[in-house]
């Protein structure tokens, strides 16, 4: 990035600050109804679980007591020990505000910002170009997994900490300073207290695999040992820091149906239905989806998450990833993407029962659909690495335009086929954006528009695509 007036390169910290400012401005515009228009999120789990639980927690904070017990559930039940309420979860500090609705709205907007900011910074740390990292940031912040998972609260709260954990570990590897390691431990502890253990486990497994895969060939086996010890120590310290919460939770588990694990039938409830994979490409009309009274009209979109949509360009760059699969980063995230789908299919996967009986502690968790989390993370980074790869091979003329056009035709065909197969899906905007992208790429390939113009247009389309869809998906109601 060049400052035209001074003809000097803008420093990396300045570029990163600009990227964060842009993401912040996007978040303010997207969440304007929550921040300034008196609206509240109120749908499904939010109205039955999240809102009353957080309200009770806020009351306890204002009274200066620890809520060990609640009389509002089943005539009386443990509260703090259940983990889910997040009594000791650091961002719960927002609930000390006197206006509970504003506090809850700020609580959730904060988490979206954490996801967006650190996805962008992590992309920059991994040497993505500034525009590619920004595309990752906005997709991470407004992608379907994140917005849809707000309705499952703790799944959402835990998910947003992955980029920060990866970024802190990357900083520690580069700078080798204990301060970054302490930050890593605190971030892992925070994610643990967000109360979705499945996400915490997936995050650490993914971080470990990523660290091992991207060790340079110059390193010897001692580096594998060092990484294993470092991450194990970080997890153990984080668990130690959160023991005041985890110990009573462990005791409570002995008196619940989870003791000894869940049986297979219960475990695979809310496996990812294959038909829902269509929402990686297209989504239904959300005004109708949220308000319809027609029985079974949107049965394909029920379950833990009602959509997987990460933007039409997320699907595009997963597809284009096969062209650039020899790129180590793209190859890695492609594998992660398909592994996530394999596990999330759960009971629909004929091999899953073998996984269930083979993987230790898997039976303690429920809803295999949660595994789609890693696929959504993969989509985010496939977009960033894929964009940089596409621009690079185009400028270096290492790819024929006919190859890209064939892929685009296949993507058009797949999108239109899905739209005709399920009339509830809305293809208008995605198809329009794909047409614009195709024309822009041809112009870029033949030098009619510059790289900066091409990537700027792509970023705008990514933003518009997600903004249009997510405004409908973020179910808000008038404050009363």
mmCIF file of N, CA, C and O in Angstrom, residues 334-385:
data_model
loop_
_atom_site.group_PDB
_atom_site.id
_atom_site.type_symbol
_atom_site.label_atom_id
_atom_site.label_comp_id
_atom_site.label_asym_id
_atom_site.label_seq_id
_atom_site.Cartn_x
_atom_site.Cartn_y
_atom_site.Cartn_z
ATOM 1 N N UNK A 334 -8.076 -26.976 2.811
ATOM 2 C CA UNK A 334 -9.010 -27.845 2.078
ATOM 3 C C UNK A 334 -9.249 -29.142 2.851
ATOM 4 O O UNK A 334 -10.397 -29.609 2.974
ATOM 5 N N UNK A 335 -8.173 -29.734 3.365
ATOM 6 C CA UNK A 335 -8.304 -30.961 4.159
ATOM 7 C C UNK A 335 -9.146 -30.697 5.402
ATOM 8 O O UNK A 335 -10.044 -31.484 5.742
ATOM 9 N N UNK A 336 -8.889 -29.566 6.073
ATOM 10 C CA UNK A 336 -9.659 -29.217 7.278
ATOM 11 C C UNK A 336 -11.134 -29.050 6.927
ATOM 12 O O UNK A 336 -12.018 -29.511 7.664
ATOM 13 N N UNK A 337 -11.407 -28.409 5.793
ATOM 14 C CA UNK A 337 -12.789 -28.191 5.368
ATOM 15 C C UNK A 337 -13.545 -29.507 5.240
ATOM 16 O O UNK A 337 -14.656 -29.659 5.766
ATOM 17 N N UNK A 338 -12.958 -30.476 4.576
ATOM 18 C CA UNK A 338 -13.653 -31.743 4.353
ATOM 19 C C UNK A 338 -13.681 -32.621 5.605
ATOM 20 O O UNK A 338 -14.633 -33.383 5.805
ATOM 21 N N UNK A 339 -12.674 -32.505 6.448
ATOM 22 C CA UNK A 339 -12.723 -33.230 7.719
ATOM 23 C C UNK A 339 -13.878 -32.717 8.579
ATOM 24 O O UNK A 339 -14.569 -33.495 9.244
ATOM 25 N N UNK A 340 -14.075 -31.398 8.585
ATOM 26 C CA UNK A 340 -15.178 -30.820 9.346
ATOM 27 C C UNK A 340 -16.520 -31.343 8.877
ATOM 28 O O UNK A 340 -17.396 -31.681 9.684
ATOM 29 N N UNK A 341 -16.693 -31.430 7.574
ATOM 30 C CA UNK A 341 -17.949 -31.956 7.024
ATOM 31 C C UNK A 341 -18.094 -33.433 7.374
ATOM 32 O O UNK A 341 -19.190 -33.886 7.753
ATOM 33 N N UNK A 342 -17.010 -34.186 7.256
ATOM 34 C CA UNK A 342 -17.051 -35.623 7.564
ATOM 35 C C UNK A 342 -17.577 -35.871 8.978
ATOM 36 O O UNK A 342 -18.463 -36.693 9.198
ATOM 37 N N UNK A 343 -17.053 -35.122 9.956
ATOM 38 C CA UNK A 343 -17.463 -35.321 11.345
ATOM 39 C C UNK A 343 -18.841 -34.735 11.623
ATOM 40 O O UNK A 343 -19.619 -35.293 12.392
ATOM 41 N N UNK A 344 -19.150 -33.596 11.010
ATOM 42 C CA UNK A 344 -20.422 -32.939 11.310
ATOM 43 C C UNK A 344 -21.623 -33.705 10.773
ATOM 44 O O UNK A 344 -22.732 -33.555 11.291
ATOM 45 N N UNK A 345 -21.425 -34.548 9.762
ATOM 46 C CA UNK A 345 -22.536 -35.352 9.230
ATOM 47 C C UNK A 345 -23.048 -36.356 10.263
ATOM 48 O O UNK A 345 -24.203 -36.787 10.202
ATOM 49 N N UNK A 346 -22.204 -36.716 11.217
ATOM 50 C CA UNK A 346 -22.632 -37.556 12.330
ATOM 51 C C UNK A 346 -23.384 -38.800 11.887
ATOM 52 O O UNK A 346 -22.858 -39.648 11.166
ATOM 53 N N UNK A 347 -24.622 -38.908 12.329
ATOM 54 C CA UNK A 347 -25.431 -40.088 12.040
ATOM 55 C C UNK A 347 -25.705 -40.314 10.570
ATOM 56 O O UNK A 347 -26.082 -41.414 10.175
ATOM 57 N N UNK A 348 -25.543 -39.299 9.735
ATOM 58 C CA UNK A 348 -25.719 -39.447 8.285
ATOM 59 C C UNK A 348 -24.468 -40.022 7.624
ATOM 60 O O UNK A 348 -24.483 -40.344 6.435
ATOM 61 N N UNK A 349 -23.380 -40.105 8.376
ATOM 62 C CA UNK A 349 -22.108 -40.617 7.864
ATOM 63 C C UNK A 349 -21.995 -42.097 8.249
ATOM 64 O O UNK A 349 -21.966 -42.427 9.439
ATOM 65 N N UNK A 350 -21.940 -43.008 7.279
ATOM 66 C CA UNK A 350 -21.914 -44.440 7.606
ATOM 67 C C UNK A 350 -20.679 -44.861 8.401
ATOM 68 O O UNK A 350 -20.677 -45.929 9.011
ATOM 69 N N UNK A 351 -19.638 -44.028 8.417
ATOM 70 C CA UNK A 351 -18.413 -44.366 9.143
ATOM 71 C C UNK A 351 -18.361 -43.722 10.531
ATOM 72 O O UNK A 351 -17.424 -43.948 11.289
ATOM 73 N N UNK A 352 -19.365 -42.909 10.850
ATOM 74 C CA UNK A 352 -19.274 -42.122 12.078
ATOM 75 C C UNK A 352 -19.366 -42.978 13.339
ATOM 76 O O UNK A 352 -18.748 -42.655 14.354
ATOM 77 N N UNK A 353 -20.122 -44.063 13.275
ATOM 78 C CA UNK A 353 -20.242 -44.903 14.462
ATOM 79 C C UNK A 353 -18.880 -45.451 14.873
ATOM 80 O O UNK A 353 -18.565 -45.556 16.071
ATOM 81 N N UNK A 354 -18.059 -45.780 13.887
ATOM 82 C CA UNK A 354 -16.700 -46.238 14.182
ATOM 83 C C UNK A 354 -15.914 -45.134 14.877
ATOM 84 O O UNK A 354 -15.167 -45.390 15.829
ATOM 85 N N UNK A 355 -16.095 -43.889 14.413
ATOM 86 C CA UNK A 355 -15.423 -42.744 15.036
ATOM 87 C C UNK A 355 -15.903 -42.587 16.475
ATOM 88 O O UNK A 355 -15.111 -42.371 17.397
ATOM 89 N N UNK A 356 -17.209 -42.704 16.674
ATOM 90 C CA UNK A 356 -17.803 -42.537 17.995
ATOM 91 C C UNK A 356 -17.199 -43.501 19.010
ATOM 92 O O UNK A 356 -16.890 -43.119 20.147
ATOM 93 N N UNK A 357 -17.008 -44.748 18.605
ATOM 94 C CA UNK A 357 -16.495 -45.752 19.533
ATOM 95 C C UNK A 357 -14.963 -45.759 19.609
ATOM 96 O O UNK A 357 -14.393 -46.429 20.465
ATOM 97 N N UNK A 358 -14.310 -45.013 18.734
ATOM 98 C CA UNK A 358 -12.845 -45.036 18.688
ATOM 99 C C UNK A 358 -12.189 -43.828 19.336
ATOM 100 O O UNK A 358 -11.079 -43.935 19.874
ATOM 101 N N UNK A 359 -12.844 -42.671 19.258
ATOM 102 C CA UNK A 359 -12.237 -41.428 19.754
ATOM 103 C C UNK A 359 -12.562 -41.247 21.233
ATOM 104 O O UNK A 359 -13.734 -41.186 21.607
ATOM 105 N N UNK A 360 -11.558 -41.172 22.086
ATOM 106 C CA UNK A 360 -11.802 -41.002 23.532
ATOM 107 C C UNK A 360 -12.590 -39.731 23.840
ATOM 108 O O UNK A 360 -12.361 -38.687 23.214
ATOM 109 N N UNK A 361 -13.520 -39.837 24.767
ATOM 110 C CA UNK A 361 -14.300 -38.723 25.301
ATOM 111 C C UNK A 361 -15.303 -38.126 24.310
ATOM 112 O O UNK A 361 -16.042 -37.211 24.675
ATOM 113 N N UNK A 362 -15.325 -38.603 23.056
ATOM 114 C CA UNK A 362 -16.269 -38.048 22.090
ATOM 115 C C UNK A 362 -17.713 -38.242 22.553
ATOM 116 O O UNK A 362 -18.585 -37.409 22.293
ATOM 117 N N UNK A 363 -17.966 -39.323 23.262
ATOM 118 C CA UNK A 363 -19.330 -39.624 23.696
ATOM 119 C C UNK A 363 -19.848 -38.640 24.751
ATOM 120 O O UNK A 363 -21.050 -38.624 25.038
ATOM 121 N N UNK A 364 -18.968 -37.827 25.332
ATOM 122 C CA UNK A 364 -19.419 -36.848 26.319
ATOM 123 C C UNK A 364 -20.050 -35.621 25.659
ATOM 124 O O UNK A 364 -20.674 -34.809 26.335
ATOM 125 N N UNK A 365 -19.856 -35.478 24.353
ATOM 126 C CA UNK A 365 -20.376 -34.317 23.645
ATOM 127 C C UNK A 365 -21.594 -34.708 22.820
ATOM 128 O O UNK A 365 -21.800 -35.865 22.489
ATOM 129 N N UNK A 366 -22.367 -33.724 22.475
ATOM 130 C CA UNK A 366 -23.549 -33.983 21.655
ATOM 131 C C UNK A 366 -23.575 -33.026 20.462
ATOM 132 O O UNK A 366 -22.844 -32.044 20.413
ATOM 133 N N UNK A 367 -24.448 -33.349 19.520
ATOM 134 C CA UNK A 367 -24.668 -32.540 18.323
ATOM 135 C C UNK A 367 -23.439 -32.483 17.405
ATOM 136 O O UNK A 367 -22.674 -31.507 17.410
ATOM 137 N N UNK A 368 -23.199 -33.503 16.601
ATOM 138 C CA UNK A 368 -22.060 -33.491 15.670
ATOM 139 C C UNK A 368 -22.039 -32.287 14.730
ATOM 140 O O UNK A 368 -20.979 -31.936 14.200
ATOM 141 N N UNK A 369 -23.181 -31.666 14.544
ATOM 142 C CA UNK A 369 -23.224 -30.496 13.661
ATOM 143 C C UNK A 369 -22.230 -29.423 14.097
ATOM 144 O O UNK A 369 -21.787 -28.605 13.290
ATOM 145 N N UNK A 370 -21.848 -29.426 15.362
ATOM 146 C CA UNK A 370 -20.891 -28.431 15.854
ATOM 147 C C UNK A 370 -19.544 -28.533 15.148
ATOM 148 O O UNK A 370 -18.804 -27.547 15.089
ATOM 149 N N UNK A 371 -19.225 -29.700 14.615
ATOM 150 C CA UNK A 371 -17.924 -29.869 13.959
ATOM 151 C C UNK A 371 -17.801 -29.033 12.691
ATOM 152 O O UNK A 371 -16.698 -28.857 12.161
ATOM 153 N N UNK A 372 -18.933 -28.523 12.196
ATOM 154 C CA UNK A 372 -18.878 -27.697 10.991
ATOM 155 C C UNK A 372 -18.117 -26.401 11.273
ATOM 156 O O UNK A 372 -17.718 -25.687 10.344
ATOM 157 N N UNK A 373 -17.895 -26.124 12.537
ATOM 158 C CA UNK A 373 -17.091 -24.968 12.947
ATOM 159 C C UNK A 373 -15.747 -24.945 12.232
ATOM 160 O O UNK A 373 -15.324 -23.910 11.708
ATOM 161 N N UNK A 374 -15.050 -26.080 12.185
ATOM 162 C CA UNK A 374 -13.715 -26.082 11.577
ATOM 163 C C UNK A 374 -13.804 -25.881 10.064
ATOM 164 O O UNK A 374 -12.917 -25.285 9.456
ATOM 165 N N UNK A 375 -14.902 -26.356 9.446
ATOM 166 C CA UNK A 375 -15.081 -26.133 8.005
ATOM 167 C C UNK A 375 -15.293 -24.649 7.717
ATOM 168 O O UNK A 375 -14.780 -24.115 6.724
ATOM 169 N N UNK A 376 -16.045 -23.979 8.579
ATOM 170 C CA UNK A 376 -16.288 -22.551 8.379
ATOM 171 C C UNK A 376 -15.009 -21.745 8.561
ATOM 172 O O UNK A 376 -14.767 -20.786 7.821
ATOM 173 N N UNK A 377 -14.194 -22.126 9.532
ATOM 174 C CA UNK A 377 -12.894 -21.469 9.702
ATOM 175 C C UNK A 377 -12.030 -21.695 8.455
ATOM 176 O O UNK A 377 -11.339 -20.786 7.979
ATOM 177 N N UNK A 378 -12.090 -22.914 7.925
ATOM 178 C CA UNK A 378 -11.323 -23.226 6.713
ATOM 179 C C UNK A 378 -11.760 -22.350 5.544
ATOM 180 O O UNK A 378 -10.924 -21.870 4.762
ATOM 181 N N UNK A 379 -13.068 -22.131 5.408
ATOM 182 C CA UNK A 379 -13.578 -21.288 4.323
ATOM 183 C C UNK A 379 -12.980 -19.883 4.414
ATOM 184 O O UNK A 379 -12.588 -19.293 3.398
ATOM 185 N N UNK A 380 -12.921 -19.357 5.623
ATOM 186 C CA UNK A 380 -12.388 -18.001 5.818
ATOM 187 C C UNK A 380 -10.976 -17.883 5.259
ATOM 188 O O UNK A 380 -10.660 -16.946 4.508
ATOM 189 N N UNK A 381 -10.114 -18.830 5.597
ATOM 190 C CA UNK A 381 -8.715 -18.722 5.173
ATOM 191 C C UNK A 381 -8.492 -19.225 3.752
ATOM 192 O O UNK A 381 -7.545 -18.787 3.092
ATOM 193 N N UNK A 382 -9.364 -20.107 3.267
ATOM 194 C CA UNK A 382 -9.282 -20.466 1.849
ATOM 195 C C UNK A 382 -9.577 -19.251 0.979
ATOM 196 O O UNK A 382 -8.998 -19.098 -0.101
ATOM 197 N N UNK A 383 -10.463 -18.383 1.456
ATOM 198 C CA UNK A 383 -10.748 -17.161 0.709
ATOM 199 C C UNK A 383 -9.502 -16.280 0.643
ATOM 200 O O UNK A 383 -9.139 -15.778 -0.434
ATOM 201 N N UNK A 384 -8.843 -16.075 1.787
ATOM 202 C CA UNK A 384 -7.672 -15.208 1.801
ATOM 203 C C UNK A 384 -6.519 -15.748 0.981
ATOM 204 O O UNK A 384 -5.971 -15.055 0.112
ATOM 205 N N UNK A 385 -6.136 -16.997 1.238
ATOM 206 C CA UNK A 385 -5.021 -17.591 0.491
ATOM 207 C C UNK A 385 -5.390 -17.790 -0.979
ATOM 208 O O UNK A 385 -4.544 -17.651 -1.863
#
